[in-house]
Amino acid sequence: MSVIVPCDFGFRETRNYIHTTDLYDALIGNVAALGLGEAAGEIRLTIRQVMRSALELHLLEPGGNTPRPPRATVDVFAVVAGGATVRGWYVEVDRPITRRVPYDESPIHAHTRIEGNTIAIRGKTDATPIEVLTSLAVRLHAAAKPPSLPLKWLATRLDLARPLTQDDSAHMTIALQKTLGTSLTRSEITVSSGVLGHIYFSLGNPE
């Protein structure tokens, strides 16, 4: 059996698509709010397409085996305290997104430094950990592999060994590790405790 949660996402700044940060935060928050457990282990989001319409989060109870919905756009996976796994999907629905959300990344950028294929942040900001992670990764790609308009580097997968913490956001390094062909990359995420996971990007037109 699955639990369905309508998501009230807004577009960030001038973007016309749903941002990875919102997908991550809604997953972590809803897993706990629905009583499925506190996310404590591996987290995975696999983004299969650009999302421009409203979404619902469908979460399976531990051990559930519901088929993947036809309009699923993101596969999600989380390990909660005690070792149980929660799986599910973000599913697109026929409802437009009409709200915009301010999103100023300049305070994050002020604490970052790029050296070759690596970007690092050293210092605290008011941004959430996932905002710091995605902002660093996008900025690194723009510097190391600038795309030709109208293409942009878009996050397609996030693999973490555990949920992000606020301490991670003040001491994080992302290294562009591998390029697959001309339009897919894998980057390693390192925090003060060591390697935390990987984030994947692909070139696409989000508009």
Short mmCIF file of N, CA and C in Angstrom, two decimals, residues 86-202:
data_model
loop_
_atom_site.label_atom_id
_atom_site.label_comp_id
_atom_site.label_asym_id
_atom_site.label_seq_id
_atom_site.Cartn_x
_atom_site.Cartn_y
_atom_site.Cartn_z
N VAL A 86 12.31 2.54 2.69
CA VAL A 86 11.09 3.18 2.19
C VAL A 86 11.35 3.55 0.73
N ARG A 87 10.47 3.07 -0.15
CA ARG A 87 10.59 3.38 -1.57
C ARG A 87 9.36 4.16 -2.02
N GLY A 88 9.49 4.80 -3.18
CA GLY A 88 8.34 5.51 -3.72
C GLY A 88 8.70 6.31 -4.95
N TRP A 89 7.82 7.26 -5.27
CA TRP A 89 7.99 8.05 -6.48
C TRP A 89 7.37 9.43 -6.30
N TYR A 90 7.91 10.39 -7.03
CA TYR A 90 7.18 11.62 -7.29
C TYR A 90 6.40 11.40 -8.59
N VAL A 91 5.11 11.74 -8.57
CA VAL A 91 4.23 11.48 -9.70
C VAL A 91 3.61 12.80 -10.16
N GLU A 92 3.72 13.08 -11.45
CA GLU A 92 3.19 14.31 -12.01
C GLU A 92 1.67 14.26 -12.09
N VAL A 93 1.01 15.38 -11.78
CA VAL A 93 -0.44 15.48 -11.85
C VAL A 93 -0.82 16.69 -12.72
N ASP A 94 -2.07 16.72 -13.14
CA ASP A 94 -2.54 17.78 -14.04
C ASP A 94 -2.94 19.02 -13.24
N ARG A 95 -1.94 19.68 -12.68
CA ARG A 95 -2.18 20.91 -11.93
C ARG A 95 -0.98 21.82 -12.15
N PRO A 96 -1.19 23.04 -12.60
CA PRO A 96 -0.05 23.92 -12.87
C PRO A 96 0.59 24.44 -11.58
N ILE A 97 1.84 24.82 -11.68
CA ILE A 97 2.54 25.48 -10.58
C ILE A 97 2.49 26.98 -10.84
N THR A 98 1.94 27.73 -9.90
CA THR A 98 1.74 29.17 -10.09
C THR A 98 2.55 30.02 -9.12
N ARG A 99 3.23 29.37 -8.19
CA ARG A 99 3.95 30.10 -7.14
C ARG A 99 5.44 30.14 -7.45
N ARG A 100 6.06 31.28 -7.14
CA ARG A 100 7.52 31.41 -7.27
C ARG A 100 8.13 31.67 -5.89
N VAL A 101 9.35 31.15 -5.73
CA VAL A 101 10.03 31.20 -4.44
C VAL A 101 11.36 31.93 -4.61
N PRO A 102 11.65 32.94 -3.79
CA PRO A 102 12.96 33.60 -3.87
C PRO A 102 14.08 32.60 -3.59
N TYR A 103 15.19 32.77 -4.28
CA TYR A 103 16.31 31.84 -4.10
C TYR A 103 17.61 32.57 -4.45
N ASP A 104 18.29 33.06 -3.43
CA ASP A 104 19.53 33.81 -3.61
C ASP A 104 20.71 32.91 -3.25
N GLU A 105 21.48 32.54 -4.25
CA GLU A 105 22.62 31.65 -4.02
C GLU A 105 23.92 32.40 -3.74
N SER A 106 23.90 33.72 -3.82
CA SER A 106 25.14 34.49 -3.66
C SER A 106 25.81 34.29 -2.29
N PRO A 107 25.06 34.15 -1.18
CA PRO A 107 25.75 33.88 0.09
C PRO A 107 26.50 32.55 0.09
N ILE A 108 26.00 31.58 -0.66
CA ILE A 108 26.72 30.30 -0.79
C ILE A 108 27.99 30.51 -1.60
N HIS A 109 27.85 31.17 -2.74
CA HIS A 109 28.99 31.39 -3.62
C HIS A 109 30.10 32.18 -2.94
N ALA A 110 29.73 33.06 -2.00
CA ALA A 110 30.73 33.89 -1.32
C ALA A 110 31.70 33.06 -0.49
N HIS A 111 31.32 31.85 -0.14
CA HIS A 111 32.18 30.99 0.69
C HIS A 111 32.83 29.85 -0.11
N THR A 112 32.71 29.90 -1.43
CA THR A 112 33.22 28.78 -2.23
C THR A 112 34.50 29.15 -2.97
N ARG A 113 35.22 28.10 -3.32
CA ARG A 113 36.44 28.26 -4.11
C ARG A 113 36.53 27.10 -5.10
N ILE A 114 36.83 27.43 -6.35
CA ILE A 114 36.97 26.42 -7.41
C ILE A 114 38.44 26.27 -7.77
N GLU A 115 38.89 25.03 -7.80
CA GLU A 115 40.23 24.71 -8.26
C GLU A 115 40.13 23.53 -9.23
N GLY A 116 40.32 23.80 -10.51
CA GLY A 116 40.21 22.76 -11.52
C GLY A 116 38.82 22.15 -11.54
N ASN A 117 38.73 20.85 -11.29
CA ASN A 117 37.44 20.15 -11.31
C ASN A 117 36.85 19.95 -9.91
N THR A 118 37.26 20.83 -8.98
CA THR A 118 36.79 20.71 -7.60
C THR A 118 36.27 22.05 -7.09
N ILE A 119 35.19 21.99 -6.34
CA ILE A 119 34.66 23.18 -5.67
C ILE A 119 34.48 22.86 -4.20
N ALA A 120 34.75 23.83 -3.34
CA ALA A 120 34.64 23.60 -1.90
C ALA A 120 34.00 24.80 -1.23
N ILE A 121 33.27 24.54 -0.15
CA ILE A 121 32.74 25.61 0.69
C ILE A 121 33.31 25.44 2.08
N ARG A 122 33.73 26.56 2.65
CA ARG A 122 34.24 26.58 4.01
C ARG A 122 33.59 27.78 4.71
N GLY A 123 32.54 27.53 5.45
CA GLY A 123 31.85 28.60 6.14
C GLY A 123 30.36 28.36 6.19
N LYS A 124 29.71 28.93 7.19
CA LYS A 124 28.29 28.71 7.39
C LYS A 124 27.46 29.75 6.63
N THR A 125 26.31 29.31 6.14
CA THR A 125 25.33 30.18 5.52
C THR A 125 23.96 29.82 6.08
N ASP A 126 22.95 30.57 5.68
CA ASP A 126 21.58 30.27 6.10
C ASP A 126 20.92 29.24 5.18
N ALA A 127 21.63 28.79 4.16
CA ALA A 127 21.06 27.83 3.22
C ALA A 127 20.96 26.45 3.85
N THR A 128 20.04 25.65 3.33
CA THR A 128 19.92 24.27 3.79
C THR A 128 21.07 23.45 3.19
N PRO A 129 21.39 22.31 3.78
CA PRO A 129 22.49 21.49 3.24
C PRO A 129 22.28 21.09 1.79
N ILE A 130 21.07 20.74 1.39
CA ILE A 130 20.84 20.34 0.00
C ILE A 130 20.95 21.54 -0.93
N GLU A 131 20.58 22.73 -0.46
CA GLU A 131 20.78 23.92 -1.28
C GLU A 131 22.26 24.17 -1.53
N VAL A 132 23.07 23.97 -0.50
CA VAL A 132 24.52 24.15 -0.66
C VAL A 132 25.07 23.12 -1.64
N LEU A 133 24.67 21.88 -1.48
CA LEU A 133 25.18 20.81 -2.35
C LEU A 133 24.85 21.08 -3.82
N THR A 134 23.59 21.35 -4.12
CA THR A 134 23.20 21.56 -5.52
C THR A 134 23.81 22.83 -6.09
N SER A 135 23.88 23.88 -5.28
CA SER A 135 24.46 25.13 -5.76
C SER A 135 25.93 24.95 -6.11
N LEU A 136 26.67 24.25 -5.26
CA LEU A 136 28.08 23.98 -5.54
C LEU A 136 28.24 23.15 -6.81
N ALA A 137 27.43 22.12 -6.93
CA ALA A 137 27.56 21.23 -8.09
C ALA A 137 27.26 21.96 -9.39
N VAL A 138 26.21 22.78 -9.40
CA VAL A 138 25.86 23.53 -10.61
C VAL A 138 26.94 24.53 -10.95
N ARG A 139 27.46 25.22 -9.94
CA ARG A 139 28.51 26.21 -10.19
C ARG A 139 29.78 25.56 -10.73
N LEU A 140 30.12 24.39 -10.20
CA LEU A 140 31.30 23.67 -10.70
C LEU A 140 31.12 23.28 -12.16
N HIS A 141 29.96 22.77 -12.51
CA HIS A 141 29.72 22.37 -13.90
C HIS A 141 29.75 23.57 -14.84
N ALA A 142 29.20 24.70 -14.38
CA ALA A 142 29.20 25.90 -15.22
C ALA A 142 30.62 26.39 -15.49
N ALA A 143 31.51 26.19 -14.51
CA ALA A 143 32.90 26.64 -14.67
C ALA A 143 33.74 25.63 -15.43
N ALA A 144 33.59 24.35 -15.13
CA ALA A 144 34.45 23.32 -15.72
C ALA A 144 33.96 22.86 -17.08
N LYS A 145 32.64 22.86 -17.28
CA LYS A 145 32.07 22.39 -18.53
C LYS A 145 30.90 23.28 -18.92
N PRO A 146 31.18 24.54 -19.27
CA PRO A 146 30.08 25.47 -19.58
C PRO A 146 29.24 24.98 -20.76
N PRO A 147 27.92 24.89 -20.57
CA PRO A 147 27.06 24.39 -21.65
C PRO A 147 26.73 25.49 -22.66
N SER A 148 26.33 25.08 -23.83
CA SER A 148 25.87 26.02 -24.85
C SER A 148 24.37 26.22 -24.69
N LEU A 149 23.94 27.49 -24.65
CA LEU A 149 22.50 27.77 -24.53
C LEU A 149 21.73 27.16 -25.69
N PRO A 150 20.51 26.67 -25.46
CA PRO A 150 19.71 26.77 -24.24
C PRO A 150 19.93 25.61 -23.27
N LEU A 151 20.97 24.82 -23.46
CA LEU A 151 21.19 23.67 -22.59
C LEU A 151 21.68 24.10 -21.21
N LYS A 152 21.33 23.29 -20.21
CA LYS A 152 21.79 23.51 -18.84
C LYS A 152 22.17 22.16 -18.24
N TRP A 153 23.06 22.22 -17.26
CA TRP A 153 23.36 21.01 -16.50
C TRP A 153 22.26 20.79 -15.48
N LEU A 154 21.62 19.63 -15.53
CA LEU A 154 20.48 19.31 -14.66
C LEU A 154 20.81 18.07 -13.84
N ALA A 155 20.53 18.13 -12.55
CA ALA A 155 20.75 16.97 -11.69
C ALA A 155 19.81 15.84 -12.08
N THR A 156 20.36 14.63 -12.21
CA THR A 156 19.55 13.48 -12.59
C THR A 156 19.56 12.37 -11.55
N ARG A 157 20.52 12.41 -10.63
CA ARG A 157 20.56 11.38 -9.60
C ARG A 157 21.39 11.86 -8.42
N LEU A 158 20.92 11.52 -7.23
CA LEU A 158 21.64 11.85 -6.00
C LEU A 158 21.71 10.60 -5.14
N ASP A 159 22.92 10.18 -4.81
CA ASP A 159 23.16 9.02 -3.95
C ASP A 159 23.91 9.48 -2.70
N LEU A 160 23.32 9.29 -1.53
CA LEU A 160 23.96 9.67 -0.28
C LEU A 160 24.01 8.47 0.66
N ALA A 161 25.09 8.36 1.42
CA ALA A 161 25.22 7.27 2.38
C ALA A 161 24.34 7.51 3.61
N ARG A 162 23.99 8.76 3.84
CA ARG A 162 23.12 9.14 4.97
C ARG A 162 22.54 10.52 4.65
N PRO A 163 21.53 10.96 5.40
CA PRO A 163 20.99 12.30 5.16
C PRO A 163 22.03 13.39 5.44
N LEU A 164 21.88 14.49 4.76
CA LEU A 164 22.75 15.64 4.98
C LEU A 164 22.47 16.27 6.34
N THR A 165 23.50 16.86 6.94
CA THR A 165 23.36 17.60 8.19
C THR A 165 23.79 19.05 7.98
N GLN A 166 23.41 19.91 8.92
CA GLN A 166 23.79 21.31 8.79
C GLN A 166 25.31 21.47 8.85
N ASP A 167 25.98 20.64 9.61
CA ASP A 167 27.45 20.71 9.67
C ASP A 167 28.07 20.41 8.30
N ASP A 168 27.45 19.51 7.54
CA ASP A 168 27.97 19.19 6.21
C ASP A 168 28.03 20.43 5.31
N SER A 169 27.03 21.30 5.45
CA SER A 169 26.92 22.44 4.54
C SER A 169 28.01 23.48 4.75
N ALA A 170 28.71 23.42 5.88
CA ALA A 170 29.78 24.38 6.14
C ALA A 170 31.15 23.86 5.74
N HIS A 171 31.22 22.59 5.38
CA HIS A 171 32.52 21.98 5.04
C HIS A 171 32.26 20.87 4.02
N MET A 172 32.08 21.26 2.78
CA MET A 172 31.72 20.32 1.72
C MET A 172 32.58 20.55 0.49
N THR A 173 32.98 19.45 -0.14
CA THR A 173 33.76 19.52 -1.37
C THR A 173 33.09 18.63 -2.41
N ILE A 174 33.00 19.13 -3.63
CA ILE A 174 32.46 18.34 -4.73
C ILE A 174 33.50 18.28 -5.84
N ALA A 175 33.83 17.08 -6.26
CA ALA A 175 34.85 16.87 -7.29
C ALA A 175 34.21 16.21 -8.51
N LEU A 176 34.36 16.84 -9.66
CA LEU A 176 33.89 16.26 -10.92
C LEU A 176 34.78 15.07 -11.23
N GLN A 177 34.22 13.89 -11.10
CA GLN A 177 35.02 12.67 -11.08
C GLN A 177 35.07 11.98 -12.43
N LYS A 178 33.96 12.00 -13.16
CA LYS A 178 33.89 11.24 -14.40
C LYS A 178 32.90 11.85 -15.35
N THR A 179 33.26 11.89 -16.63
CA THR A 179 32.35 12.33 -17.68
C THR A 179 32.05 11.15 -18.58
N LEU A 180 30.77 10.85 -18.73
CA LEU A 180 30.34 9.74 -19.57
C LEU A 180 29.81 10.30 -20.88
N GLY A 181 30.56 10.11 -21.95
CA GLY A 181 30.20 10.74 -23.22
C GLY A 181 30.37 12.25 -23.12
N THR A 182 29.42 12.99 -23.67
CA THR A 182 29.51 14.45 -23.64
C THR A 182 28.42 15.10 -22.80
N SER A 183 27.51 14.30 -22.26
CA SER A 183 26.35 14.91 -21.63
C SER A 183 25.96 14.29 -20.29
N LEU A 184 26.84 13.49 -19.67
CA LEU A 184 26.54 12.91 -18.38
C LEU A 184 27.79 12.94 -17.50
N THR A 185 27.63 13.36 -16.25
CA THR A 185 28.77 13.44 -15.34
C THR A 185 28.45 12.78 -14.00
N ARG A 186 29.51 12.40 -13.30
CA ARG A 186 29.40 11.92 -11.93
C ARG A 186 30.39 12.70 -11.08
N SER A 187 29.90 13.23 -9.95
CA SER A 187 30.75 14.00 -9.05
C SER A 187 30.69 13.41 -7.65
N GLU A 188 31.83 13.44 -6.96
CA GLU A 188 31.93 12.89 -5.62
C GLU A 188 31.69 13.99 -4.59
N ILE A 189 30.91 13.66 -3.56
CA ILE A 189 30.58 14.60 -2.49
C ILE A 189 31.34 14.18 -1.25
N THR A 190 32.17 15.10 -0.73
CA THR A 190 32.95 14.82 0.48
C THR A 190 32.63 15.87 1.53
N VAL A 191 32.46 15.43 2.78
CA VAL A 191 32.26 16.32 3.92
C VAL A 191 33.36 16.04 4.94
N SER A 192 33.29 16.68 6.09
CA SER A 192 34.39 16.56 7.05
C SER A 192 34.61 15.12 7.52
N SER A 193 33.55 14.31 7.49
CA SER A 193 33.67 12.92 7.96
C SER A 193 34.13 11.97 6.86
N GLY A 194 34.22 12.45 5.61
CA GLY A 194 34.66 11.60 4.51
C GLY A 194 33.71 11.65 3.33
N VAL A 195 33.84 10.70 2.42
CA VAL A 195 33.00 10.66 1.22
C VAL A 195 31.56 10.35 1.63
N LEU A 196 30.62 11.19 1.17
CA LEU A 196 29.22 11.03 1.54
C LEU A 196 28.38 10.44 0.41
N GLY A 197 28.82 10.64 -0.83
CA GLY A 197 28.02 10.10 -1.94
C GLY A 197 28.41 10.70 -3.26
N HIS A 198 27.46 10.66 -4.21
CA HIS A 198 27.69 11.15 -5.57
C HIS A 198 26.45 11.87 -6.09
N ILE A 199 26.68 12.81 -6.99
CA ILE A 199 25.59 13.47 -7.67
C ILE A 199 25.89 13.41 -9.18
N TYR A 200 24.86 13.12 -9.94
CA TYR A 200 24.98 12.96 -11.40
C TYR A 200 24.24 14.08 -12.09
N PHE A 201 24.81 14.56 -13.21
CA PHE A 201 24.18 15.60 -14.01
C PHE A 201 24.13 15.17 -15.47
N SER A 202 23.14 15.71 -16.17
CA SER A 202 23.09 15.53 -17.63
C SER A 202 22.73 16.85 -18.26
#
